[in-house]
mmCIF file of C-alpha atoms in Angstrom:
data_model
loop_
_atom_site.group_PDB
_atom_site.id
_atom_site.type_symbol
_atom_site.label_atom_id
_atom_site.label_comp_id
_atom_site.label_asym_id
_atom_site.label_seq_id
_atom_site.Cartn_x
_atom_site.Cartn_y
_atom_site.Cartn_z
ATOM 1 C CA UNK A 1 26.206 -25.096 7.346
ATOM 2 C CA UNK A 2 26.959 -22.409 5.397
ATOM 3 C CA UNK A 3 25.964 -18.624 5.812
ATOM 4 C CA UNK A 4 23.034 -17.504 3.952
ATOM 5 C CA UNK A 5 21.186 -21.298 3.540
ATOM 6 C CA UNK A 6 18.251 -22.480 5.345
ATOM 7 C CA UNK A 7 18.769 -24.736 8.032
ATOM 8 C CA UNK A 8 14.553 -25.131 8.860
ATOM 9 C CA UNK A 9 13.417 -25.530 5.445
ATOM 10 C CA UNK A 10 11.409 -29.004 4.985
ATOM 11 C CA UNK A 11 12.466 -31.597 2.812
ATOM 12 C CA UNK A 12 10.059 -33.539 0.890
ATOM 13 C CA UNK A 13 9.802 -36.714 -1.361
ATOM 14 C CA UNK A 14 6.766 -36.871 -2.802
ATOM 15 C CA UNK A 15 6.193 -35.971 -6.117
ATOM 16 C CA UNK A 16 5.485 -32.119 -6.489
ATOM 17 C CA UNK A 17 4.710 -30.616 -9.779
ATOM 18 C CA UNK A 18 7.846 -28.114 -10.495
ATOM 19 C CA UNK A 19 8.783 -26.925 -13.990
ATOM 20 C CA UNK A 20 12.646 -27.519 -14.275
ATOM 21 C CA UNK A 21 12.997 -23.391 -14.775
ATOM 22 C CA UNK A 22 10.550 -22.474 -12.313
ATOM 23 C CA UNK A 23 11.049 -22.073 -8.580
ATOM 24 C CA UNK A 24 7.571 -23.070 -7.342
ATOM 25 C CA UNK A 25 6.107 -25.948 -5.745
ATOM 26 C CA UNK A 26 2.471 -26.085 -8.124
ATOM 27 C CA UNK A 27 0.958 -28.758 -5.945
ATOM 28 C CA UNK A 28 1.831 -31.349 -2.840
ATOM 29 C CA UNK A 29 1.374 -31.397 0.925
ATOM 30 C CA UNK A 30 -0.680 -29.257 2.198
ATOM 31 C CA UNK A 31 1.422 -26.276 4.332
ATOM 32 C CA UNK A 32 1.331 -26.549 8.232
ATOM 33 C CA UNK A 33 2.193 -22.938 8.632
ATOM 34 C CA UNK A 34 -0.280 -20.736 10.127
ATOM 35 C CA UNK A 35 -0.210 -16.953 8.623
ATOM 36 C CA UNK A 36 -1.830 -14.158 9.875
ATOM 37 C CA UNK A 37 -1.343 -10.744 7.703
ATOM 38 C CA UNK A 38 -2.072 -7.276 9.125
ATOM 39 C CA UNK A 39 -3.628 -4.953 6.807
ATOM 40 C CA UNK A 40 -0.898 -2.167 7.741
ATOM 41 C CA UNK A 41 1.710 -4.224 5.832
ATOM 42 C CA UNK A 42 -0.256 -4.019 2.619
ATOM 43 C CA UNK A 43 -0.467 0.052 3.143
ATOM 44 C CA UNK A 44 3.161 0.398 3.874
ATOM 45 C CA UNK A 45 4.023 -1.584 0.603
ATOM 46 C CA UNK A 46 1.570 0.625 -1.132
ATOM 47 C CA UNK A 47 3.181 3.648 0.063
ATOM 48 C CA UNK A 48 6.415 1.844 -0.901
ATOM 49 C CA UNK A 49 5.596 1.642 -4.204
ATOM 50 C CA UNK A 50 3.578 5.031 -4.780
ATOM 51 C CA UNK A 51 7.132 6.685 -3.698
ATOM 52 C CA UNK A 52 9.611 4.346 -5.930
ATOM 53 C CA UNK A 53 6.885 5.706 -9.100
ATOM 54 C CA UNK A 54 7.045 9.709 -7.823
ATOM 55 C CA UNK A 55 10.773 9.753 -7.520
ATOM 56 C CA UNK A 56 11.946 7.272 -10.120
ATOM 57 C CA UNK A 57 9.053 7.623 -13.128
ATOM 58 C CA UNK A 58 9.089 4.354 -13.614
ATOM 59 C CA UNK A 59 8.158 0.933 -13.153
ATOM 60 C CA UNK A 60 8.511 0.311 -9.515
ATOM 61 C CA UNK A 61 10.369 -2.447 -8.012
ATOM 62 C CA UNK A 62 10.625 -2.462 -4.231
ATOM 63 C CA UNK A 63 12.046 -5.128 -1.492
ATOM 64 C CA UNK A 64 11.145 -4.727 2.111
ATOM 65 C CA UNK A 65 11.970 -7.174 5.681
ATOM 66 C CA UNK A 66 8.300 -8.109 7.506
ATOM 67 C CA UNK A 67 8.003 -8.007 11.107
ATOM 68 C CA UNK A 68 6.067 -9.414 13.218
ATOM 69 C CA UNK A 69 6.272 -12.737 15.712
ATOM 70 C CA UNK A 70 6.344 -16.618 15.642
ATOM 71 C CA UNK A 71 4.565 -19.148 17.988
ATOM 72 C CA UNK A 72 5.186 -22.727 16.914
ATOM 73 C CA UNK A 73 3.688 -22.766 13.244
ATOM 74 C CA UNK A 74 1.517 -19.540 13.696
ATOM 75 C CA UNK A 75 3.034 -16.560 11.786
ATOM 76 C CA UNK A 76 1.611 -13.120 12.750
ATOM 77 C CA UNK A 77 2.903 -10.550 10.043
ATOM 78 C CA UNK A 78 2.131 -6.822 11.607
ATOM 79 C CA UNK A 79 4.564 -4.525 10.268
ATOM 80 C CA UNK A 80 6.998 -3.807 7.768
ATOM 81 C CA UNK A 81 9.550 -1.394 6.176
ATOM 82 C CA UNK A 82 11.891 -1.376 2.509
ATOM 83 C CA UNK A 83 15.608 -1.952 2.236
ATOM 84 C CA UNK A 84 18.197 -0.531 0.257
ATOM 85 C CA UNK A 85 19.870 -2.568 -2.405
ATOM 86 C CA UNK A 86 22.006 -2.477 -5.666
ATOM 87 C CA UNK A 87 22.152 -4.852 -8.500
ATOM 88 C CA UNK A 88 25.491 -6.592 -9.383
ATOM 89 C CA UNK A 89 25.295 -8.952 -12.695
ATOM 90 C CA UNK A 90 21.369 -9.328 -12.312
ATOM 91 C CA UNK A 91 21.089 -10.465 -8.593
ATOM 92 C CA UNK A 92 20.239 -8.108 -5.892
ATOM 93 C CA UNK A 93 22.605 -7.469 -3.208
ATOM 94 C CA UNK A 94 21.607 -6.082 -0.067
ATOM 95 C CA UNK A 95 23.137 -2.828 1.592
ATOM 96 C CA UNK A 96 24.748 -4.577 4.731
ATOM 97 C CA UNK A 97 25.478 -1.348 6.416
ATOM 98 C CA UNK A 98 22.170 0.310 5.772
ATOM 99 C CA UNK A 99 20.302 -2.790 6.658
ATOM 100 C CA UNK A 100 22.114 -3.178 10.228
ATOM 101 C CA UNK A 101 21.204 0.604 10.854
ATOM 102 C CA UNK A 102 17.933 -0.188 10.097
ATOM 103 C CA UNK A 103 17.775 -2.822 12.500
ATOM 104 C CA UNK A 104 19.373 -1.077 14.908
ATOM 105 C CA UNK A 105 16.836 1.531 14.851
ATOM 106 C CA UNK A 106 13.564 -1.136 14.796
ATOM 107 C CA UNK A 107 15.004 -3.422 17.515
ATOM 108 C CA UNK A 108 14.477 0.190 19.490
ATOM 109 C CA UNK A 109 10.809 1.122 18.276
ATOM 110 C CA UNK A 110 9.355 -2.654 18.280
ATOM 111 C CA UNK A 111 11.527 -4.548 20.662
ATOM 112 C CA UNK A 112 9.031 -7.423 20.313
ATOM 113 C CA UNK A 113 8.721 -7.648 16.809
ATOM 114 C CA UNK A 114 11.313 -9.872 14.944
ATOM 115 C CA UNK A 115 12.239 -9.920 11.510
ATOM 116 C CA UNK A 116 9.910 -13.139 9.951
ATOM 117 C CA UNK A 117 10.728 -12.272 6.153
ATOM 118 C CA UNK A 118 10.403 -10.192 3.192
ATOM 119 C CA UNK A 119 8.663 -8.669 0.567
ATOM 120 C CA UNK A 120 8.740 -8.023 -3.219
ATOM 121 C CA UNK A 121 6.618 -6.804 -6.264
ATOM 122 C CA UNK A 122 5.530 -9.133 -9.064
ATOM 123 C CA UNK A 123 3.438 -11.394 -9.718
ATOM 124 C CA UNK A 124 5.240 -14.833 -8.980
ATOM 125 C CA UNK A 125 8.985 -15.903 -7.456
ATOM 126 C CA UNK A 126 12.094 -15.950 -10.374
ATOM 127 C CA UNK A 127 15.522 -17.117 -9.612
ATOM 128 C CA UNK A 128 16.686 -13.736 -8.778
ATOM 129 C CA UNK A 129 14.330 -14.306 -5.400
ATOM 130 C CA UNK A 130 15.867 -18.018 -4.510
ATOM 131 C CA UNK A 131 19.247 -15.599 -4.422
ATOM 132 C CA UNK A 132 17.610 -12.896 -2.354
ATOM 133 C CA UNK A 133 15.776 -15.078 0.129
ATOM 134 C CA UNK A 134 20.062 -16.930 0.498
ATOM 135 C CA UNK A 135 20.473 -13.422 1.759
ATOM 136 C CA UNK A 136 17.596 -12.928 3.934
ATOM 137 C CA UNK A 137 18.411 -16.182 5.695
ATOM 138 C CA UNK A 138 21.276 -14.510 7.306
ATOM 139 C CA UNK A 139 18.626 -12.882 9.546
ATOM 140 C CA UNK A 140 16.098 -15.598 10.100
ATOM 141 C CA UNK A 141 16.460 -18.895 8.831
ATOM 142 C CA UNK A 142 13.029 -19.969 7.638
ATOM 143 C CA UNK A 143 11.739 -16.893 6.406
ATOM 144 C CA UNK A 144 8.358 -15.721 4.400
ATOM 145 C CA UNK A 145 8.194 -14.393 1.093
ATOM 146 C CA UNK A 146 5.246 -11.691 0.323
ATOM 147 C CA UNK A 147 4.614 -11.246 -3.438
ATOM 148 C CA UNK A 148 2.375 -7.891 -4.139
ATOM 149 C CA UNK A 149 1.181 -7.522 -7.283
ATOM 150 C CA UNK A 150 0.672 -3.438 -8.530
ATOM 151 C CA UNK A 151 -0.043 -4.188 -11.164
ATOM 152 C CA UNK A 152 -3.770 -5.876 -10.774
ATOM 153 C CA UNK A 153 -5.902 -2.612 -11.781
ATOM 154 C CA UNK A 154 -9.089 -4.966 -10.262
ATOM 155 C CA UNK A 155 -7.191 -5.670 -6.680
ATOM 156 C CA UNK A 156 -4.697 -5.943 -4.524
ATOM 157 C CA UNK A 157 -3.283 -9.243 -4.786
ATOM 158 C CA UNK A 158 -0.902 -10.757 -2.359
ATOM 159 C CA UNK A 159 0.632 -13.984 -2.288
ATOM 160 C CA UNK A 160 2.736 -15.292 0.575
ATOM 161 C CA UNK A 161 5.303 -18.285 0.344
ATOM 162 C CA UNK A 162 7.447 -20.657 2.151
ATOM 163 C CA UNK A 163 10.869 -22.694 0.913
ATOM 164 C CA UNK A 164 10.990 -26.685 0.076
ATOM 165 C CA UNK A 165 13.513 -29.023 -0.581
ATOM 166 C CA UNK A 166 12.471 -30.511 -3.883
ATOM 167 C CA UNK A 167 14.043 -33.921 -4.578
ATOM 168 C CA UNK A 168 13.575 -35.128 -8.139
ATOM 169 C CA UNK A 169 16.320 -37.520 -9.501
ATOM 170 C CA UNK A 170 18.542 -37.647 -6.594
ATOM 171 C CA UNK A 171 19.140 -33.967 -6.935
ATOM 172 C CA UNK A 172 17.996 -31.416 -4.707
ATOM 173 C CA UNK A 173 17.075 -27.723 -4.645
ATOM 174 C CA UNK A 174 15.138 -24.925 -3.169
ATOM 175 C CA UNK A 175 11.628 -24.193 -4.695
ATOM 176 C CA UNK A 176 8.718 -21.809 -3.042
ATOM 177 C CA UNK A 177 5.207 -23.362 -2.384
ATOM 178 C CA UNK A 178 2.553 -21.132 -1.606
ATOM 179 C CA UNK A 179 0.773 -20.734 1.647
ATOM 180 C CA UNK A 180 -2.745 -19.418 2.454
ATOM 181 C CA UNK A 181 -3.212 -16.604 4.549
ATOM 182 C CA UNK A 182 -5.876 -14.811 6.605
ATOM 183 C CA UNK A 183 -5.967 -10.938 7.597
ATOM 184 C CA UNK A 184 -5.876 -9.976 11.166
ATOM 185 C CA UNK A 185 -7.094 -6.541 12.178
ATOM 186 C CA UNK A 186 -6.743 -4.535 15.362
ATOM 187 C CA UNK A 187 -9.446 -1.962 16.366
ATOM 188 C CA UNK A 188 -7.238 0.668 15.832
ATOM 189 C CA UNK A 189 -6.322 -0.512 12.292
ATOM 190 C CA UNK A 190 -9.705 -1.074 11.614
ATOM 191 C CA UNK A 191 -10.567 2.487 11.809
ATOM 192 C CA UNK A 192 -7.509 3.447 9.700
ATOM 193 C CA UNK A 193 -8.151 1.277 6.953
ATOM 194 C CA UNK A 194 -11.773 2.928 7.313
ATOM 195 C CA UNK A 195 -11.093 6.194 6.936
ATOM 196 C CA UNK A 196 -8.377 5.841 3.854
ATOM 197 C CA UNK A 197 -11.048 3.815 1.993
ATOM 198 C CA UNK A 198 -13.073 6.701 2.962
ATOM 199 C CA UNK A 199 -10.956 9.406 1.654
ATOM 200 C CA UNK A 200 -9.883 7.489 -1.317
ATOM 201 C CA UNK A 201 -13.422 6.570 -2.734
ATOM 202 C CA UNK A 202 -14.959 10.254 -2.065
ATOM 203 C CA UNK A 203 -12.036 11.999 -2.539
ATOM 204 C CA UNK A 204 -12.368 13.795 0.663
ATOM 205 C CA UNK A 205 -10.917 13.196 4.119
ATOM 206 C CA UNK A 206 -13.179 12.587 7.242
ATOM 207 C CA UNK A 207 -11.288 15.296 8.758
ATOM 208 C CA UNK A 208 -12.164 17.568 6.097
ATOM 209 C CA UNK A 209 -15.616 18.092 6.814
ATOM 210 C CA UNK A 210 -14.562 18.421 10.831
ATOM 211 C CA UNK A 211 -12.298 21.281 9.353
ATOM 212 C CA UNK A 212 -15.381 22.510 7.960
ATOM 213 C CA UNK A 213 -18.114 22.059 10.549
ATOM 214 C CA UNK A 214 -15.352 24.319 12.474
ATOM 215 C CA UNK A 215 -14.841 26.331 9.855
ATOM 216 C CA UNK A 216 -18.598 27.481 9.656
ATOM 217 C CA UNK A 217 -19.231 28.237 13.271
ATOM 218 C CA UNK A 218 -16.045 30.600 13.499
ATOM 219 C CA UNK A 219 -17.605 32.668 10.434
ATOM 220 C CA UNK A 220 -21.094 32.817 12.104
ATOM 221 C CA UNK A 221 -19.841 33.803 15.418
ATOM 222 C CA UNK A 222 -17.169 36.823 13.528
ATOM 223 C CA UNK A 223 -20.081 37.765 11.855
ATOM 224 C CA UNK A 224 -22.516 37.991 14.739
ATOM 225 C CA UNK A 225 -19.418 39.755 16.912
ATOM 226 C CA UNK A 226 -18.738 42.466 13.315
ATOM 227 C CA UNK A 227 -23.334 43.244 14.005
ATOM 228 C CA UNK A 228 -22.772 43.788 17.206
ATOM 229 C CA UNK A 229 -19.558 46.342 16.630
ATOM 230 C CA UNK A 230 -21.794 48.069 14.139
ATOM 231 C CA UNK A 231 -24.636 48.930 16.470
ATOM 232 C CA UNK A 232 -22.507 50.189 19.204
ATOM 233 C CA UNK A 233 -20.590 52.323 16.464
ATOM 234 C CA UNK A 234 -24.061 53.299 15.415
ATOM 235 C CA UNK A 235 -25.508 54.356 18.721
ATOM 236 C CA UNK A 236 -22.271 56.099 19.717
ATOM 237 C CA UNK A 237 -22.789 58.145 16.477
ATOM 238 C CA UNK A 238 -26.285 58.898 17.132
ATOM 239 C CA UNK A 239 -27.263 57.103 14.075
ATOM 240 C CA UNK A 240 -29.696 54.549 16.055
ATOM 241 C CA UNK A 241 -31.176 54.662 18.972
ATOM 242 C CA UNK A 242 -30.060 52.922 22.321
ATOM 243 C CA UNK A 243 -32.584 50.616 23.365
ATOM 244 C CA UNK A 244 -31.633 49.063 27.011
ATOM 245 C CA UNK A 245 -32.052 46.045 26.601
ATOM 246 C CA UNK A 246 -29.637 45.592 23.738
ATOM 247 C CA UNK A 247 -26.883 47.150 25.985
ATOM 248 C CA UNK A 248 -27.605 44.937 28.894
ATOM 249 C CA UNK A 249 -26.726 42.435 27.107
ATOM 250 C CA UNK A 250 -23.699 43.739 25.458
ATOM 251 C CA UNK A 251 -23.024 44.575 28.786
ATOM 252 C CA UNK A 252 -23.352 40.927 30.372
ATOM 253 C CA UNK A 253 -21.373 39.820 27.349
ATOM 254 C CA UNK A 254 -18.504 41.863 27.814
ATOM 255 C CA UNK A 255 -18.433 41.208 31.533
ATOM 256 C CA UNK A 256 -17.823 37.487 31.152
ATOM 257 C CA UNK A 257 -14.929 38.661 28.547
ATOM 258 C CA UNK A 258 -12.566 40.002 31.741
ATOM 259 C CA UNK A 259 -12.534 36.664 33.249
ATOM 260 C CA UNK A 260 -10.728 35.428 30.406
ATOM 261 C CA UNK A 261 -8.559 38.319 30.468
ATOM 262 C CA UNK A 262 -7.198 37.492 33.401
ATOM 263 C CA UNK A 263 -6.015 33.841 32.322
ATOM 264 C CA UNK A 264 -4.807 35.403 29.243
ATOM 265 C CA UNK A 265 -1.418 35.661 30.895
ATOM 266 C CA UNK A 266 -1.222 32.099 31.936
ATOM 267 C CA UNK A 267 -2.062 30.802 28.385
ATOM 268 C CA UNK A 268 0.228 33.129 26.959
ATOM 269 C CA UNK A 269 2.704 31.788 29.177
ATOM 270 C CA UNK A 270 2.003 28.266 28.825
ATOM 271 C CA UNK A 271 2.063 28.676 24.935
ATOM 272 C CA UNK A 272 5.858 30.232 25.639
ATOM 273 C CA UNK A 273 7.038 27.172 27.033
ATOM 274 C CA UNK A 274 5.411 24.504 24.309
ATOM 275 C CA UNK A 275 7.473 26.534 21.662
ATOM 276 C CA UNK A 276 10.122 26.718 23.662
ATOM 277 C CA UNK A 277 10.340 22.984 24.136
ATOM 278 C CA UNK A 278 9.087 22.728 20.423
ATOM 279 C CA UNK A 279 12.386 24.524 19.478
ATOM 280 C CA UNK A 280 14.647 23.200 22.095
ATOM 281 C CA UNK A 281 13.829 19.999 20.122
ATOM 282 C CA UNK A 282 14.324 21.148 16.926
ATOM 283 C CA UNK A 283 17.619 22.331 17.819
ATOM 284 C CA UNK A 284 18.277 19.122 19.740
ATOM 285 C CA UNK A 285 17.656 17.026 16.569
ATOM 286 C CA UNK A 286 19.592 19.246 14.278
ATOM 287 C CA UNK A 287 22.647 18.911 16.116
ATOM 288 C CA UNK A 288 22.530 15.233 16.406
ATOM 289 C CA UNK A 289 22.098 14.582 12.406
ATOM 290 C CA UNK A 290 25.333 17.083 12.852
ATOM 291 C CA UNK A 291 27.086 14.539 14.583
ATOM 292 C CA UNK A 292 26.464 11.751 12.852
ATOM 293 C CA UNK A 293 27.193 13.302 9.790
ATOM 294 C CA UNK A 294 30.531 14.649 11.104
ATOM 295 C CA UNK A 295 31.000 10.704 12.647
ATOM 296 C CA UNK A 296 30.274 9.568 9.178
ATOM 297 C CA UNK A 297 32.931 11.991 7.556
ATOM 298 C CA UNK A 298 35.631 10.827 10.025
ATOM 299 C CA UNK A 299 34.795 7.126 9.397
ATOM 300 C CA UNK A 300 35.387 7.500 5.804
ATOM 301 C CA UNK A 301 38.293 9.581 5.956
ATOM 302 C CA UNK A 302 39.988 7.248 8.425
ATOM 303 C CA UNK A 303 39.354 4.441 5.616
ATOM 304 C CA UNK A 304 40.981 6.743 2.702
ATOM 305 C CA UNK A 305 43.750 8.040 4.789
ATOM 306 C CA UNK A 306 44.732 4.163 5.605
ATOM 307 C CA UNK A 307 44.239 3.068 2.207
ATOM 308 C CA UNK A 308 46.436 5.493 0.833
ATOM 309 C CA UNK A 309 49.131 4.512 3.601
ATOM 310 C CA UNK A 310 49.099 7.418 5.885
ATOM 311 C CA UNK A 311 48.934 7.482 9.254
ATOM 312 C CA UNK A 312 47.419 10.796 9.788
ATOM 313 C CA UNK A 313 44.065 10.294 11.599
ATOM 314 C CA UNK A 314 41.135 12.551 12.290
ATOM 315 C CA UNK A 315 39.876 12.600 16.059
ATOM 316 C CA UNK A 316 36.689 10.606 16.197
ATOM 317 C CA UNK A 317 33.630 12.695 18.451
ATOM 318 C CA UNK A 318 31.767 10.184 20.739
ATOM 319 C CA UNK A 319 28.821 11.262 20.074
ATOM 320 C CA UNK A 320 27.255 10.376 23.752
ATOM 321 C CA UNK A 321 29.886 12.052 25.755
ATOM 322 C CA UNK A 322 29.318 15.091 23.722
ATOM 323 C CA UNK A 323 25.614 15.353 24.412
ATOM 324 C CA UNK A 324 26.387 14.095 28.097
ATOM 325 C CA UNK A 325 28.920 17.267 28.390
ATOM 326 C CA UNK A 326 26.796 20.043 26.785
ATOM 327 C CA UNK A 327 25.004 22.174 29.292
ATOM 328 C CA UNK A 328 21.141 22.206 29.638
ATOM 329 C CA UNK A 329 19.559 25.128 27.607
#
């Protein structure tokens, strides 16, 4: 079979109702699959598409691979993340080399999430997605489509879809047909989903008003310290007069003060070596993105310098030897 075609997708021969120029399956048997969509999916595409409008100014358009897992015909969707691609006469062609970075990189964070499909904007399937889901069958052969639709002021609305074989005059092709879903919530993606629909329909953040509780007791308690200042200044001066029980207690206060002072050198020292490490890891990361940047450059010089027929080479740096040789700061 060819690269890029389905090899799982059911074929059909009962009549389904399919408009010659569309590409889905209106009506017919009922779907067997089984999908269960996390709410964090729908927030990532959000932020997907809040980032295309803040960059671009215009009408976002965003594509995206789903993870998540599949047991028998039960499809659990949990995560997902966008994809680079251009557009060459009309049809959308995925960045290969971007693409297997990206994998690279989320077969390391989820090892036990696989790559069940992909997501788009709009508000129905075109032809331009039959040619884009070709593409995405390189990866998994049966995979989901997830339509979200921005542009409902009202609601979110998301559609998902599977492919059929649609046989109509001894000619076949590739349609979508719809498939129900139901959302599937963790605990901790419960209270997530809580608090943002908190802080988007007050305007204010939970931890706001935390900030603030905070924020009040530090002001009462520099106030109270700035009274207490004043009447020692005060008596010192000779402008009030002592009264002994008010020093007692400045007095007991105060005492309990030189117990801290004496861990003040451990914190101090403890707070040396968290921005120590803090900038031991700064510097860490900044010479890795060095690099691969410098890995990058050779790459692509290698290419130009044998297109253009020379031999001259520049030294490739491995990048793992090179952190393997440098000396512990």
């Amino acid at each position: 079979m060819e690269p890029g075609t389905s090899q799982n997708v059911p074929e059909t021969t009962s009549p389904m109702e399919v408009d010659e120029k569309s590409v889905i399956c209106k009506s017919g048997m009922a779907s067997s699959s089984v999908i269960l969509l996390h709410p964090l999916v729908s927030l990532n595409i959000s932020d997907h598409v809040t980032r295309f409008i803040l960059i671009h100014e215009e009408l976002p358009f965003a594509l995206g691979l789903l993870l998540g897992k599949q047991t028998g015909r039960e499809i659990e969707i949990s995560n997902s993340f966008d994809i680079c691609f251009d557009v060459v006469n009309g049809n959308w062609i995925v960045d290969r080399p971007f693409l297997e970075n990206r994998l690279t990189q989320i077969s390391q964070i989820f090892p036990h999430l696989d790559i069940i499909g992909w997501y788009s904007i709009g508000k129905a399937p075109t032809q331009q997605h039959l040619s884009m889901h070709a593409q995405i069958t390189q990866i998994n052969e049966s995979p989901i489509l997830l339509m979200f639709d921005h542009c409902n002021k009202e609601e979110v609305t998301i559609k998902t879809y599977e492919t059929l074989i649609d046989l109509t005059n001894n000619l076949s092709r590739e349609v979508f047909s719809e498939v129900p879903y139901t959302l599937k919530t963790t605990e901790a993606e419960s209270i997530g989903v809580d608090h943002a629909a908190g802080a988007i329909s007050s305007g204010v953040s939970g931890v706001s008003d935390i900030l603030g509780s905070h924020q009040i007791a530090l002001s009462m308690l520099i106030g109270r310290i700035n009274v207490i200042i004043d009447y020692m200044k005060h008596v010192k001066e000779g402008k009030l007069q002592s009264r002994e029980e008010v020093l007692r207690a400045v007095g007991s206060l105060t005492s309990t003060l030189s117990l801290s002072l004496e861990d003040n050198n451990t914190f101090t020292n403890h707070k040396n070596e968290e921005i120590t490490d803090a900038l031991m890891t700064t510097t860490l990361a900044t010479l890795t993105k060095g690099f691969l940047v410098h890995d990058e450059v050779t790459c692509k010089s290698n290419i130009l310098y044998t297109n253009n027929g020379c031999n001259k080479k520049i030294k490739n740096i491995d990048l793992v030897s090179t952190m393997s040789r440098m000396k512990p700061m």
